[in-house]
């Protein structure tokens, strides 16, 4: 972030398919989301342009369909976005265009989906 806060997605390294999202600030790491069903190879994440939310590409816990976890960084409330991308069965890359609010989700075959609210 502009203030130097770093967000990290810990992939499902434990082998149980669950990862965590950490906020690194002032020399400390705080888990802000746990039991996040991540892909073992990909965990795309990006901030919104105004840095009010962190978006994390992950999987639906029961049917492995792609979705985006939206974490409100001031309240830590979470929401799910899955329109169109839920036909995919792997977490994809998630990107925000530099200096814009345009968001894109990329599947594992190179397909690009522009995300709109």
Coordinates of C-alpha atoms in Angstrom, one line a residue:
X1 CA 0.0 0.0 0.0
X2 CA 1.0 3.7 -0.1
X3 CA 1.7 3.4 3.7
X4 CA 3.9 0.4 3.3
X5 CA 1.5 -2.3 4.5
X6 CA 2.0 -5.6 2.6
X7 CA -0.6 -8.3 2.1
X8 CA 0.4 -11.9 1.5
X9 CA -1.6 -14.9 0.5
X10 CA -0.2 -18.1 2.0
X11 CA -1.0 -20.9 -0.4
X12 CA -2.4 -24.1 0.7
X13 CA 1.1 -25.4 1.6
X14 CA -0.3 -27.5 4.4
X15 CA -1.8 -29.9 1.8
X16 CA -5.4 -29.5 3.2
X17 CA -6.3 -27.0 0.5
X18 CA -6.7 -24.1 3.0
X19 CA -4.5 -21.0 3.1
X20 CA -4.5 -17.6 4.9
X21 CA -4.2 -14.0 4.0
X22 CA -1.8 -11.9 6.2
X23 CA -1.4 -8.2 6.7
X24 CA 2.3 -7.3 7.4
X25 CA 2.5 -4.0 9.2
X26 CA 4.9 -2.4 11.7
X27 CA 7.0 -5.6 11.8
X28 CA 4.1 -7.8 12.7
X29 CA 2.0 -10.3 10.7
X30 CA -1.7 -10.6 11.3
X31 CA -4.0 -13.2 9.7
X32 CA -7.0 -11.2 8.3
X33 CA -8.6 -14.2 6.5
X34 CA -8.1 -17.9 7.3
X35 CA -9.4 -21.1 5.8
X36 CA -9.2 -19.6 2.4
X37 CA -9.5 -22.4 -0.2
X38 CA -6.6 -21.5 -2.4
X39 CA -5.1 -23.3 -5.4
X40 CA -1.8 -24.9 -4.6
X41 CA -0.1 -23.2 -7.6
X42 CA -1.9 -19.8 -7.9
X43 CA -3.1 -17.2 -5.4
X44 CA -3.7 -14.0 -7.3
X45 CA -4.3 -10.9 -5.2
X46 CA -4.6 -7.2 -5.7
X47 CA -5.7 -4.0 -4.0
X48 CA -8.5 -1.8 -5.3
X49 CA -7.3 1.5 -6.6
X50 CA -8.4 3.3 -3.4
X51 CA -6.8 0.5 -1.3
X52 CA -10.1 0.0 0.6
X53 CA -10.3 -3.7 -0.3
X54 CA -8.1 -6.7 -1.1
X55 CA -9.3 -9.1 -3.8
X56 CA -8.0 -12.7 -3.6
X57 CA -8.5 -15.3 -6.3
X58 CA -9.6 -18.6 -4.7
X59 CA -11.8 -21.6 -5.1
X60 CA -15.3 -22.5 -3.8
X61 CA -14.7 -24.9 -1.0
X62 CA -17.1 -27.6 -2.2
X63 CA -17.0 -27.6 -6.0
X64 CA -13.6 -26.0 -6.7
X65 CA -15.1 -23.3 -8.9
X66 CA -13.2 -20.1 -9.2
X67 CA -14.3 -17.0 -7.3
X68 CA -12.8 -13.8 -5.9
X69 CA -12.8 -13.1 -2.2
X70 CA -13.3 -9.4 -1.5
X71 CA -11.9 -8.3 1.9
X72 CA -13.0 -4.9 3.2
X73 CA -9.7 -3.7 4.8
X74 CA -11.3 -1.4 7.3
X75 CA -13.9 -3.9 8.7
X76 CA -12.4 -7.2 7.5
X77 CA -15.9 -8.1 6.2
X78 CA -15.8 -10.5 3.3
X79 CA -17.9 -10.9 0.1
X80 CA -17.6 -13.2 -2.9
X81 CA -17.6 -12.4 -6.6
X82 CA -18.0 -15.3 -9.0
X83 CA -19.9 -14.0 -12.1
X84 CA -18.7 -15.8 -15.3
X85 CA -15.4 -17.0 -13.7
X86 CA -17.1 -19.7 -11.7
X87 CA -17.1 -22.0 -14.8
X88 CA -13.3 -22.4 -14.2
X89 CA -11.9 -25.0 -11.8
X90 CA -8.7 -23.4 -10.7
X91 CA -7.9 -20.1 -9.0
X92 CA -6.6 -17.7 -11.6
X93 CA -4.3 -14.7 -11.6
X94 CA -5.9 -11.5 -10.4
X95 CA -4.6 -8.1 -11.6
X96 CA -5.4 -4.4 -11.5
X97 CA -4.2 -2.2 -14.3
X98 CA -1.6 0.3 -13.1
X99 CA -3.1 3.6 -12.0
X100 CA -6.7 2.5 -12.9
X101 CA -9.5 0.6 -11.2
X102 CA -9.8 -1.9 -14.1
X103 CA -9.6 -5.5 -12.8
X104 CA -8.9 -8.6 -14.7
X105 CA -9.0 -12.3 -13.8
X106 CA -6.9 -14.7 -15.9
X107 CA -7.6 -18.4 -16.1
X108 CA -4.9 -21.1 -16.5
X109 CA -5.4 -21.3 -20.3
X110 CA -4.8 -17.6 -20.9
X111 CA -8.4 -16.5 -21.0
X112 CA -8.9 -12.9 -19.6
X113 CA -12.1 -11.8 -17.9
X114 CA -12.6 -8.1 -17.0
X115 CA -14.3 -7.9 -13.6
X116 CA -17.0 -5.4 -13.1
X117 CA -19.0 -4.6 -10.0

